[in-house]
Amino acid sequence: MTSRSSSLLPIRLPPRAPRLRRIAPAALAAVLEAAAAGALMAARPWAVDAVAAAAALHLAAALAVAGFRPARDGRRLLGAGAVLAMPGVGPGIAAAVLATRGGVAGATGNDFEPVGTRGPAARVGRRADETLPDCDALLDGDDEQRGDALARMAGRADDEGLAVLRWAAAGRDPDLALLAALALDEISERDERAAAQRALPREVRHVAG
Amino acid sequence: MSPAESAARPVADVCLVLEGTYPYTPGGVSSWVNDLLHALPAVRFVVAHVGAERGAVAERRYVLPPNVTGLVDLHCRDPRPEPADGAALRRAARSARRRHARPGRPSRVLEAFRRLLLEEPRGDAALLDDLASNDLSIAEFLHGGRTFDLILEIGDRLAAEASFLHFFWHFRSMHLPLVRLLGAPPPPAAVYHALCTGYAGALAAVWSRRTGRPLLLTEHGIYTRERNLELCRSLWLRGGGEASTVGAGDRCDEATASALRRTWALHFLSLARCAYAQASSIVSLSEVGRARQIGDGAPAAKTWIVPNGVDPASRGALASRIRLRGEDRRPLRVGFVGRVVPIKDIVTFIRACDLALSEVDLEARIIGPLDEDPAYVSRCRRLVADLGRGRAIRFEGQRPPDSIYRGIDVLVLTSFSEGQPLVMLEAGAAGIPVIATDVGACREMLEGRGDLDRSLGPGGIVTRLAAPAETAAAIVRLARDPRRRLRMGDAGRRRVAAFYRRDDCFARYGAFYSQGRWPGSAGASSA
């Protein structure tokens, strides 16, 4: 696949927050949790409004973690869930979750703020949200979507996929034509190998048309 | 010849910086370099060759002419240590990790790596200066804490959906050759001339930056495109399905394979941008190649088209014999000439001949080296046998160029990818019509580039990629119409004589070497 200048649009990415800043929401949640506990302790026997105040503070603690935008969605929600489910120790777990570094599988498009619509970051986001039908991907997709669509068709190698690949190989877009031709060659080779294993030499398909 | 030997010799006029070609690997670029060295005997060359692995290829396939004053062998990686050294290697790695965990100063080279992948523009002067600083040792790169931080950052930004483990090793694989090469001292020369972008092109750019000498960049094929093709075939086409193969016995999911392919492609593009930024002139062989270079970030004002050439005089007599043979009644002899490798798509050639044989009488010959990809050669031989065409389609191996064109009436090229195939020029000079796929410069070589060129008429027939039926139809048409064949042969011969002369091509390089720029008006973009 040929790189295109359009696939290299600058991307604007959120800067990585320092570790102390990353655990700030957890610290705030701990303070709110402490306040909730204080409200309950001070009002024994528990009055309705003291319980309501403690519940509101507990909820606010969870929201403080869930609303921390610089963190990944998954981490925010996991931290907030911990605060909500485990009063007292939840903020500590949230701090550990938010402070963790390193790449993970399953990042979402919300982690990035693409300037263009065809940049690498935009592709990452799109891939999580949508998968174009193969024909649409070939016609309108970017390099990655085209590549993925061709890979799927090459993998299936059914009649419909072969027809689309032949059409693409005959098209005016030289990059797409080349990729489609390579996919057809791949299918041919697979067929030839399979035919050789079955000792049926004349069953070789002329997939290229 | 060792680097020490070459350093003791006189300063060269030109340092050719090559990657995986002359003098170790035969092919189009190597032949061209060999011709260049012989065509300019008064110019003193030093050849810097970037190879994959030390000791992997040792045998020279070309004899260095006397005007080559030195050969510097550089390698992207060292051979893997023997298994017996594993424990010692682990101890050394632990020791290096302790030493380089947190060095006191940030590395300019590491900062350049970060900018190459994450920031535009890639390859500006400041970035090249950072690369030229050479302040990063291999041990620091492999074991340094700052390197790990950088891998984390780049992985997070470019390949967030990928397995970090895979990304880590691939990042190392793509940058370690660069760290290794940046440590090589530049061979003294008046001009640096890189024959590709990639690692060799980036190294030549850094050498040019360090020494203040001009850099000329010539691309026969477009390196980034060729690497991208390899990535497509190796990472997702080959693997397919749920998992793709990304290393020896190592498997990863499709999202990881896709992200790795994207990062590699960006890496090669960044290296190309370094060479494009530093080069004073950027040469391609055809309009198609030039357009791709500009698309990859080469400044248009620096680009030139200098087509390859052949010597038409040596083939004049041959052409006249071919003319006389035009209307005889023997089977049409069609030939494929080139390396028998997948990118040439010999399978389509075989299938086209099979289809054409059902219509006309043919002798098909596959002429070229058979030792580069034995598996593919086996596949082609098996296909010929399966089709029952063993007598009509023959593998002839490599033959001397002068004997090739006496034995064929039509040249057929079915390649998936080409730059400006020399065999088409040789066939044209011999008055042989050509059937070629619409790749690289093939169409402009057959149909002409400008009005004057086009007025000569077509020198052959252009076909689609991977279309055996279309190629077969073209063969049948030429087999049944000898007069058309003669007309096309004549047009090709006149085109080569007018626009593709070897002496013109190398005279232009000689002028560049002596003046440091192309003769003619500055900024002109076409030769």
XYZ file of C-alpha atoms in Angstrom:
736
model
C 0.000 0.000 0.000
C 1.416 3.322 -0.907
C 1.634 6.040 1.655
C -0.193 9.161 0.724
C 0.500 12.591 1.945
C -3.117 12.853 2.993
C -2.603 10.058 5.474
C -0.061 12.160 7.257
C -2.204 14.990 8.498
C -0.909 16.369 11.771
C -2.658 14.968 14.801
C -3.221 16.783 18.023
C -2.998 14.482 20.991
C -3.692 15.140 24.647
C -0.442 15.475 26.564
C 0.246 12.768 29.117
C -0.696 14.167 32.542
C 1.969 13.999 35.260
C 1.500 11.170 37.762
C 0.431 13.483 40.621
C -2.147 15.119 38.411
C -3.416 11.743 37.292
C -4.245 10.670 40.825
C -5.715 14.046 41.834
C -9.340 12.932 41.228
C -8.754 9.875 43.397
C -7.415 12.110 46.153
C -10.489 14.321 45.848
C -12.668 11.226 46.016
C -10.872 10.155 49.189
C -11.578 13.547 50.772
C -15.250 13.325 49.788
C -15.468 9.784 51.135
C -13.937 10.929 54.398
C -16.470 13.742 54.571
C -19.284 11.259 53.960
C -18.003 9.007 56.717
C -17.708 12.046 59.020
C -21.288 13.053 58.291
C -22.513 9.597 59.240
C -20.411 9.392 62.390
C -21.408 12.857 63.628
C -25.134 12.244 63.233
C -25.537 8.981 65.213
C -28.215 7.757 65.525
C -28.413 8.319 61.759
C -30.835 10.955 60.620
C -32.336 10.849 57.131
C -30.663 14.070 56.036
C -27.249 12.876 57.311
C -27.566 9.673 55.299
C -28.661 11.664 52.244
C -25.668 13.979 52.630
C -23.293 11.038 52.952
C -24.809 9.368 49.890
C -24.462 12.595 47.906
C -20.803 12.920 48.946
C -20.200 9.271 48.031
C -21.752 9.826 44.609
C -19.735 13.010 44.141
C -16.561 11.049 44.887
C -17.391 8.575 42.125
C -18.242 11.388 39.703
C -14.941 13.122 40.469
C -13.118 10.077 39.153
C -15.498 9.413 36.252
C -15.236 13.000 35.047
C -11.431 13.090 34.799
C -11.141 13.642 31.045
C -7.371 13.177 30.515
C -7.635 9.498 31.508
C -8.820 6.791 29.145
C -12.548 6.025 29.242
C -11.980 2.527 30.517
C -9.778 3.655 33.357
C -12.148 6.428 34.438
C -15.091 4.071 34.557
C -13.166 1.350 36.347
C -11.963 3.846 38.958
C -15.430 5.326 39.418
C -16.906 1.842 39.761
C -14.372 1.018 42.449
C -15.213 4.183 44.395
C -18.920 3.489 44.105
C -18.746 -0.191 45.018
C -16.162 -0.069 47.774
C -16.640 2.897 50.123
C -13.402 3.715 51.865
C -10.945 1.638 49.804
C -12.401 2.594 46.401
C -10.365 5.838 46.038
C -7.155 3.889 46.605
C -8.038 1.463 43.824
C -9.016 4.382 41.599
C -5.628 6.001 42.232
C -3.846 2.815 41.179
C -5.958 2.538 38.042
C -5.427 6.156 37.016
C -1.692 6.128 37.736
C -0.970 3.027 35.651
C 1.091 3.679 32.500
C 1.521 1.805 29.242
C -0.435 0.900 26.123
C -3.507 -1.249 26.272
C -5.671 -3.075 23.806
C -9.093 -1.591 23.213
C -8.264 2.092 23.240
C -11.104 4.197 21.991
C -11.318 7.129 19.662
C -11.961 9.418 22.602
C -8.291 9.191 23.517
C -7.363 11.279 20.525
C -8.415 14.512 19.035
C -7.686 14.278 15.313
C -7.150 17.489 13.397
C -7.808 15.820 10.032
C -10.122 13.007 9.173
C -7.563 10.743 7.484
C -4.709 10.833 9.969
C -3.538 7.775 11.870
C -5.314 8.838 15.058
C -8.554 9.341 13.174
C -8.217 5.839 11.803
C -7.721 4.400 15.265
C -10.880 6.066 16.446
C -12.907 5.054 13.431
C -11.808 1.452 13.585
C -13.269 1.102 17.047
C -16.613 2.530 16.031
C -17.325 1.283 12.567
C -16.440 -1.274 9.963
C -17.376 -0.345 6.426
C -18.753 -2.957 4.066
C -15.953 -4.203 1.834
C -17.097 -2.459 -1.346
C -17.616 0.835 0.456
C -14.222 0.481 2.070
C -12.590 -0.011 -1.344
C -14.427 2.927 -2.866
C -14.351 5.449 -0.048
C -12.092 4.090 2.649
C -8.624 5.225 3.562
C -5.549 3.074 3.050
C -6.134 1.093 6.224
C -9.790 0.391 5.514
C -8.939 -0.659 1.973
C -6.208 -2.932 3.200
C -8.471 -4.517 5.786
C -11.251 -5.021 3.225
C -8.876 -6.626 0.742
C -7.528 -8.886 3.465
C -11.049 -10.007 4.358
C -11.897 -10.728 0.719
C -8.624 -12.546 0.170
C -9.337 -14.612 3.260
C -12.876 -15.537 2.174
C -12.030 -15.982 -1.521
C -15.717 -16.497 -2.357
C -17.253 -15.678 -5.738
C -18.432 -12.268 -4.648
C -15.042 -11.357 -3.218
C -13.253 -12.568 -6.348
C -15.514 -10.452 -8.539
C -14.788 -7.367 -6.466
C -11.059 -8.079 -6.489
C -11.070 -8.498 -10.276
C -12.982 -5.262 -10.592
C -10.492 -3.485 -8.329
C -7.508 -4.933 -10.192
C -8.901 -3.524 -13.424
C -9.627 -0.102 -11.950
C -7.954 3.218 -12.542
C -6.497 3.562 -9.065
C -3.018 2.058 -9.460
C -2.469 1.418 -5.758
C -5.795 -0.317 -5.330
C -5.250 -2.280 -8.547
C -1.904 -3.476 -7.292
C -3.237 -4.548 -3.914
C -6.156 -6.349 -5.531
C -3.792 -8.090 -7.952
C -1.624 -9.222 -5.057
C -4.700 -10.524 -3.255
C -5.747 -12.456 -6.373
C -2.267 -13.904 -6.636
C -2.450 -14.938 -2.997
C -5.727 -16.747 -3.596
C -4.312 -18.441 -6.690
C -1.344 -19.662 -4.744
C -3.568 -21.035 -1.992
C -5.723 -22.820 -4.560
C -2.674 -24.268 -6.280
C -1.305 -25.552 -2.987
C -4.643 -27.077 -2.065
C -4.981 -28.700 -5.488
C -1.466 -30.098 -5.234
C -2.246 -31.580 -1.828
C -5.382 -33.191 -3.225
C -3.402 -34.390 -6.258
C -5.959 -32.796 -8.543
C -3.740 -30.743 -10.808
C -6.386 -29.543 -13.238
C -8.572 -28.006 -10.547
C -6.497 -24.862 -10.403
C -8.782 -21.871 -10.604
C -7.896 -18.928 -12.795
C -8.949 -16.441 -10.177
C -7.415 -13.483 -11.942
C -9.928 -13.756 -14.756
C 38.343 -4.069 1.399
C 37.938 -2.934 4.985
C 36.868 0.557 6.047
C 40.385 1.119 7.301
C 41.786 0.258 3.897
C 39.411 2.566 2.119
C 40.122 5.395 4.543
C 43.798 5.231 3.622
C 43.076 5.758 -0.046
C 42.680 9.154 -1.724
C 39.534 11.214 -1.299
C 36.906 10.189 -3.847
C 34.932 12.426 -6.155
C 31.709 10.569 -5.445
C 30.525 8.360 -2.620
C 27.770 6.054 -3.844
C 25.539 4.993 -0.962
C 23.714 1.760 -1.804
C 21.406 -0.582 0.041
C 21.258 -4.287 -0.758
C 22.502 -3.962 -4.329
C 25.928 -3.483 -5.985
C 28.292 -5.257 -5.767
C 26.664 -8.151 -3.884
C 23.178 -8.585 -5.322
C 22.439 -8.660 -9.057
C 19.501 -6.696 -10.388
C 18.495 -3.559 -12.245
C 20.073 -1.044 -9.857
C 23.284 -3.053 -9.579
C 23.612 -3.269 -13.363
C 23.003 0.446 -13.631
C 25.660 1.217 -11.025
C 28.091 -1.087 -12.800
C 27.407 0.742 -16.072
C 27.788 4.128 -14.370
C 31.161 3.186 -12.904
C 32.413 2.016 -16.289
C 30.908 4.935 -18.201
C 32.736 7.553 -16.090
C 36.297 6.197 -15.777
C 37.737 9.606 -14.869
C 35.526 9.909 -11.789
C 36.873 8.336 -8.584
C 34.152 6.538 -6.645
C 33.929 5.111 -3.193
C 31.050 2.671 -2.696
C 29.300 2.453 0.684
C 27.061 -0.602 0.797
C 24.422 -1.054 3.487
C 23.683 -4.750 3.920
C 21.192 -6.531 6.112
C 23.423 -8.633 8.337
C 27.159 -8.944 8.676
C 28.313 -12.054 6.903
C 24.943 -12.792 5.279
C 26.172 -11.980 1.745
C 29.897 -12.003 1.171
C 30.374 -12.895 -2.479
C 30.733 -10.006 -4.879
C 28.756 -10.444 -8.078
C 30.567 -7.636 -9.916
C 34.253 -6.855 -10.370
C 35.038 -3.372 -9.069
C 36.566 -1.218 -11.824
C 39.824 0.651 -11.141
C 38.071 3.958 -10.566
C 36.433 2.568 -7.432
C 38.892 3.614 -4.744
C 37.136 2.009 -1.802
C 34.306 -0.233 -0.703
C 32.818 0.354 2.753
C 30.574 -2.405 4.070
C 27.985 -1.326 6.625
C 25.364 -3.543 8.205
C 21.983 -3.019 9.778
C 22.521 -5.752 12.341
C 25.049 -8.207 13.643
C 24.462 -11.942 13.439
C 22.626 -13.502 16.372
C 24.991 -14.843 19.008
C 25.465 -18.559 19.329
C 23.164 -20.260 21.838
C 26.154 -21.004 24.044
C 26.607 -17.278 24.574
C 23.048 -16.788 25.816
C 23.935 -16.580 29.501
C 26.763 -14.157 28.843
C 24.450 -12.089 26.682
C 21.866 -11.920 29.463
C 24.539 -10.845 31.950
C 25.764 -8.173 29.571
C 22.210 -6.969 28.998
C 21.554 -6.715 32.758
C 24.775 -4.803 33.213
C 23.959 -2.454 30.339
C 20.469 -1.878 31.719
C 21.943 -0.815 35.064
C 24.414 1.519 33.385
C 21.929 3.156 31.023
C 18.766 3.127 33.099
C 18.608 6.922 33.406
C 21.415 8.761 31.645
C 21.960 12.332 32.723
C 21.430 14.015 29.399
C 18.643 13.602 26.851
C 19.791 12.237 23.517
C 19.371 14.369 20.401
C 19.138 11.234 18.289
C 16.260 9.931 20.411
C 14.521 13.287 20.106
C 14.981 13.026 16.325
C 13.372 9.555 16.367
C 10.425 11.006 18.264
C 9.979 13.852 15.798
C 10.379 11.555 12.797
C 7.335 9.568 13.843
C 5.219 12.108 15.659
C 5.813 15.541 14.184
C 5.627 17.304 10.857
C 7.709 18.226 8.953
C 9.819 15.102 8.981
C 13.396 15.600 7.887
C 14.024 19.317 8.427
C 17.551 20.648 8.917
C 17.347 20.690 12.725
C 16.241 17.075 12.761
C 19.108 16.052 10.500
C 21.498 17.901 12.809
C 20.092 15.907 15.720
C 20.624 12.660 13.819
C 24.126 13.756 12.834
C 25.009 14.399 16.492
C 25.435 10.622 16.920
C 25.061 10.915 20.687
C 23.251 7.600 21.218
C 25.171 4.383 21.638
C 23.658 1.034 20.729
C 23.672 0.003 24.401
C 21.885 3.218 25.396
C 19.308 2.614 22.701
C 18.726 -0.987 23.691
C 18.738 -0.589 27.450
C 18.222 3.091 28.249
C 15.275 4.231 30.311
C 14.728 7.212 28.036
C 14.425 4.893 25.060
C 11.771 2.895 26.867
C 9.890 6.092 27.736
C 10.017 7.064 24.066
C 8.680 3.688 22.957
C 5.848 4.051 25.468
C 4.978 7.501 24.162
C 5.118 6.592 20.482
C 3.257 3.338 21.046
C 0.571 5.198 22.917
C 0.144 7.714 20.125
C 0.598 5.646 16.990
C -0.414 2.136 17.924
C -2.662 2.379 20.948
C -4.723 -0.573 19.770
C -1.661 -2.767 19.243
C -0.027 -5.206 21.589
C 2.728 -3.220 23.300
C 5.048 -6.217 23.329
C 4.943 -6.466 19.555
C 5.274 -2.733 19.156
C 8.336 -2.678 21.424
C 10.241 -5.223 19.359
C 9.224 -3.723 16.067
C 10.270 -0.250 17.206
C 13.659 -1.667 18.087
C 13.935 -3.447 14.753
C 13.155 -0.342 12.762
C 15.475 2.014 14.667
C 18.432 -0.151 15.642
C 19.839 -0.170 12.074
C 19.682 3.605 12.095
C 21.542 3.856 15.415
C 24.154 1.460 14.091
C 24.585 3.274 10.772
C 24.719 6.758 12.289
C 27.906 5.728 14.046
C 29.709 5.120 10.756
C 32.110 7.887 9.745
C 31.405 9.400 6.313
C 33.889 8.322 3.633
C 35.545 11.507 2.383
C 34.024 12.514 -0.950
C 33.119 15.651 -2.883
C 29.553 14.464 -3.588
C 27.321 11.890 -1.902
C 25.006 10.003 -4.240
C 22.334 7.746 -2.753
C 20.575 5.240 -4.994
C 17.508 4.925 -2.803
C 15.882 6.465 0.250
C 15.445 4.128 3.234
C 18.367 3.530 5.569
C 20.972 4.259 2.880
C 19.229 7.480 1.885
C 18.961 8.680 5.479
C 22.601 7.796 6.109
C 23.679 9.675 2.986
C 21.625 12.678 4.127
C 23.348 12.658 7.515
C 26.778 12.302 5.915
C 25.994 15.152 3.561
C 24.854 17.251 6.523
C 27.975 16.436 8.544
C 30.415 17.181 5.742
C 28.581 20.016 4.015
C 28.890 18.178 0.694
C 25.967 18.003 -1.758
C 23.695 14.992 -1.855
C 22.237 13.592 -5.065
C 19.401 11.127 -4.711
C 18.405 8.784 -7.544
C 15.470 6.418 -7.132
C 14.910 3.728 -9.731
C 11.986 2.184 -7.889
C 10.335 4.207 -5.154
C 11.647 2.725 -1.919
C 8.677 3.587 0.288
C 6.265 2.029 -2.173
C 8.337 -1.137 -2.480
C 8.580 -1.511 1.291
C 4.854 -0.929 1.651
C 4.211 -3.685 -0.851
C 6.362 -6.036 1.186
C 4.535 -5.022 4.346
C 1.189 -5.724 2.742
C 2.244 -9.169 1.697
C 3.995 -10.112 4.878
C 1.738 -8.758 7.552
C -1.829 -9.069 6.495
C -2.069 -10.860 3.183
C 0.157 -13.684 4.246
C -1.363 -14.075 7.703
C -5.033 -13.530 6.944
C -7.917 -14.507 9.159
C -7.895 -13.768 12.850
C -4.172 -13.753 13.319
C -1.292 -12.514 11.232
C 2.292 -13.583 11.268
C 4.585 -10.785 12.330
C 7.743 -12.622 13.110
C 9.288 -16.022 13.267
C 6.621 -18.114 14.880
C 5.131 -15.057 16.521
C 1.480 -14.263 15.995
C -0.665 -11.266 16.715
C -4.187 -10.056 16.092
C -5.214 -8.094 13.014
C -5.380 -4.766 14.838
C -1.792 -5.172 15.972
C -0.617 -6.229 12.514
C -2.373 -3.242 10.995
C -0.850 -0.822 13.504
C 2.615 -2.273 13.002
C 2.295 -2.009 9.246
C 1.206 1.597 9.598
C 4.134 2.409 11.875
C 6.649 0.749 9.577
C 5.214 2.645 6.605
C 5.512 5.903 8.515
C 9.070 5.022 9.485
C 10.110 4.441 5.874
C 8.341 7.599 4.780
C 10.195 9.552 7.480
C 13.526 8.187 6.281
C 12.616 9.191 2.741
C 11.727 12.693 3.912
C 15.201 13.034 5.472
C 16.837 12.195 2.149
C 14.450 14.409 0.170
C 15.080 17.350 2.511
C 18.858 17.160 2.334
C 19.242 16.254 -1.365
C 20.127 19.076 -3.710
C 18.611 17.113 -6.608
C 16.178 14.212 -6.626
C 16.143 12.042 -9.740
C 13.579 9.536 -10.896
C 13.339 7.581 -14.118
C 9.848 8.535 -15.169
C 6.969 10.922 -14.657
C 5.195 8.274 -12.574
C 8.161 7.972 -10.236
C 8.532 11.725 -9.953
C 4.856 12.126 -9.050
C 5.242 9.535 -6.309
C 8.311 11.272 -4.927
C 6.454 14.562 -4.782
C 3.517 12.794 -3.158
C 5.887 11.479 -0.507
C 7.186 14.960 0.264
C 9.985 15.655 -2.237
C 10.083 19.367 -3.140
C 8.960 19.544 -6.790
C 11.613 22.131 -7.679
C 14.376 19.665 -6.832
C 13.010 16.785 -8.910
C 14.383 15.652 -12.249
C 13.593 12.873 -14.655
C 16.621 11.147 -16.136
C 15.526 7.977 -17.927
C 17.825 5.018 -18.150
C 19.331 4.349 -21.520
C 20.811 1.659 -23.720
C 23.314 1.797 -26.535
C 21.234 1.517 -29.714
C 24.256 1.227 -32.023
C 25.193 -2.216 -30.759
C 21.771 -3.571 -31.583
C 21.218 -2.111 -35.080
C 22.219 -5.224 -37.007
C 20.087 -7.337 -34.745
C 17.087 -5.131 -35.415
C 17.458 -5.522 -39.173
C 17.534 -9.302 -38.867
C 14.390 -9.196 -36.807
C 12.686 -7.079 -39.461
C 13.469 -9.667 -42.117
C 12.073 -12.396 -39.929
C 8.782 -10.614 -39.417
C 6.574 -12.492 -41.849
C 7.879 -16.000 -41.662
C 5.663 -18.908 -40.674
C 7.385 -20.228 -37.572
C 5.607 -20.143 -34.175
C 5.652 -16.746 -32.525
C 8.390 -16.711 -29.902
C 7.317 -14.790 -26.821
C 9.698 -14.233 -23.949
C 9.593 -13.044 -20.391
C 12.958 -11.587 -19.379
C 13.686 -10.946 -15.706
C 14.147 -12.495 -12.299
C 11.688 -15.281 -11.561
C 10.232 -13.762 -8.394
C 6.652 -13.072 -7.261
C 6.720 -9.341 -7.997
C 7.210 -10.166 -11.708
C 4.017 -12.244 -11.705
C 5.303 -15.017 -13.960
C 2.143 -16.935 -13.064
C 0.092 -14.516 -15.152
C 2.599 -14.858 -17.988
C 2.228 -18.645 -17.904
C -1.550 -18.478 -17.811
C -1.606 -15.941 -20.640
C 0.575 -18.218 -22.771
C -1.692 -21.147 -21.934
C -4.741 -19.217 -23.115
C -2.963 -17.908 -26.230
C -1.743 -21.390 -27.129
C -5.337 -22.442 -27.646
C -5.561 -19.834 -30.431
C -2.122 -19.592 -32.067
C 1.153 -21.463 -32.292
C 3.628 -20.166 -29.702
C 6.987 -20.831 -28.126
C 7.157 -19.227 -24.678
C 10.472 -18.704 -22.911
C 11.134 -17.555 -19.379
C 14.624 -16.092 -19.343
C 16.262 -14.960 -16.124
C 17.845 -16.040 -12.840
C 16.029 -18.908 -11.137
C 17.906 -18.916 -7.854
C 16.424 -15.949 -6.004
C 13.116 -17.489 -4.901
C 13.186 -21.271 -5.358
C 9.692 -21.672 -3.885
C 8.222 -19.358 -6.485
C 10.162 -21.066 -9.273
C 8.713 -24.387 -8.086
C 5.242 -22.895 -8.115
C 5.714 -21.701 -11.702
C 7.136 -25.011 -12.867
C 4.285 -26.870 -11.194
C 1.750 -24.621 -12.898
C 3.318 -25.268 -16.317
C 3.210 -28.993 -15.644
C -0.378 -28.851 -14.388
C -1.424 -26.994 -17.518
C 0.308 -29.626 -19.656
C 2.435 -26.988 -21.400
C 5.874 -28.334 -20.553
C 6.963 -28.358 -24.201
C 5.613 -24.950 -25.170
C 6.634 -22.972 -22.066
C 10.293 -23.362 -21.111
C 12.485 -22.025 -18.313
C 15.826 -21.059 -19.812
C 17.617 -19.483 -16.833
C 19.981 -16.557 -17.141
C 21.473 -15.811 -20.546
C 23.839 -13.150 -21.914
C 21.828 -10.051 -22.930
C 23.002 -10.148 -26.535
C 21.670 -13.653 -27.070
C 18.282 -13.054 -25.501
C 16.681 -10.885 -28.154
C 17.731 -13.059 -31.066
C 15.496 -15.747 -29.639
C 12.235 -13.871 -29.130
C 9.759 -11.998 -31.337
C 7.699 -10.367 -28.579
C 8.710 -9.424 -25.051
C 5.981 -9.901 -22.438
C 6.240 -8.342 -18.982
C 3.473 -9.113 -16.503
C 5.034 -7.489 -13.445
C 3.035 -6.229 -10.489
C 5.539 -3.433 -10.041
C 8.319 -1.899 -12.131
C 10.343 1.281 -12.259
C 11.656 1.669 -15.783
C 12.505 -1.854 -16.941
C 15.841 -2.055 -18.727
C 14.678 -5.120 -20.646
C 12.012 -3.007 -22.334
C 14.679 -0.592 -23.535
C 16.838 -3.460 -24.753
C 13.888 -4.995 -26.568
C 12.998 -1.614 -28.035
C 16.556 -1.115 -29.253
C 16.373 -4.545 -30.886
C 13.108 -3.664 -32.648
C 11.046 -6.120 -30.616
C 7.503 -5.115 -29.639
C 6.586 -5.326 -25.983
C 3.429 -6.322 -24.113
C 3.636 -4.901 -20.589
C 1.400 -4.263 -17.607
C 0.445 -0.707 -16.781
C 2.941 -0.198 -13.972
C 5.773 2.251 -13.379
C 7.021 3.868 -16.556
C 5.842 1.055 -18.850
C 3.019 3.017 -20.460
C 5.155 6.067 -21.228
C 7.924 3.816 -22.537
C 5.512 2.168 -24.971
C 3.228 5.040 -25.882
C 5.479 8.057 -25.371
C 5.800 10.832 -22.806
C 5.584 14.085 -24.775
C 3.917 14.971 -28.096
C 7.056 14.292 -30.122
C 7.528 10.972 -28.376
C 3.878 9.976 -28.867
C 4.041 10.829 -32.565
C 6.348 7.836 -33.048
C 3.411 5.503 -32.379
C 3.071 2.708 -29.848
C 5.965 0.343 -29.332
C 3.725 -2.319 -27.883
C 0.537 -3.021 -25.981
C -0.257 -2.068 -22.395
C -2.381 -4.485 -20.348
C -3.983 -4.516 -16.926
C -2.408 -6.113 -13.890
C -3.011 -9.805 -13.234
C -5.135 -10.144 -16.365
C -3.995 -13.277 -18.229
C -6.913 -13.129 -20.668
C -6.004 -9.598 -21.691
C -2.321 -10.452 -22.032
C -3.258 -13.529 -24.070
C -5.440 -11.407 -26.376
C -2.509 -9.052 -26.962
C -0.205 -11.979 -27.782
C -2.761 -13.417 -30.204
C -3.234 -10.036 -31.870
C 0.508 -9.666 -32.480
C 0.845 -13.287 -33.587
C -1.853 -12.842 -36.209
C -0.675 -9.453 -37.437
C 3.062 -9.503 -38.313
C 2.833 -6.048 -39.894
C 1.564 -4.543 -36.660
C 4.418 -6.302 -34.909
C 6.916 -4.736 -37.284
C 5.359 -1.290 -36.929
C 5.536 -1.491 -33.147
C 9.099 -2.793 -33.242
C 10.141 0.112 -35.463
C 8.417 2.641 -33.223
C 10.151 1.190 -30.164
C 13.539 1.280 -31.855
C 13.130 4.894 -32.910
C 11.869 5.868 -29.444
C 14.857 4.297 -27.694
C 17.273 5.898 -30.156
C 15.718 9.324 -29.601
C 14.943 9.367 -25.870
C 16.702 6.544 -24.077
C 20.404 6.759 -24.884
C 22.876 5.434 -22.377
C 25.520 8.074 -23.148
C 22.996 10.881 -22.563
C 22.044 9.420 -19.209
C 25.552 9.038 -17.840
C 26.771 12.328 -19.322
C 24.188 14.069 -17.164
C 25.493 12.344 -14.047
C 29.064 13.225 -15.009
C 28.038 16.871 -15.297
C 26.348 16.769 -11.923
C 29.379 15.260 -10.263
C 31.642 17.958 -11.639
C 29.324 20.920 -10.990
C 27.352 19.767 -7.961
C 24.074 20.505 -9.752
C 22.290 19.537 -12.923
C 23.212 21.509 -16.020
C 20.403 23.755 -17.189
C 18.075 26.186 -15.518
C 17.567 25.863 -11.794
C 14.309 24.362 -10.735
C 13.619 22.681 -14.059
C 11.898 19.487 -13.269
C 12.169 17.398 -16.328
C 15.148 16.232 -18.256
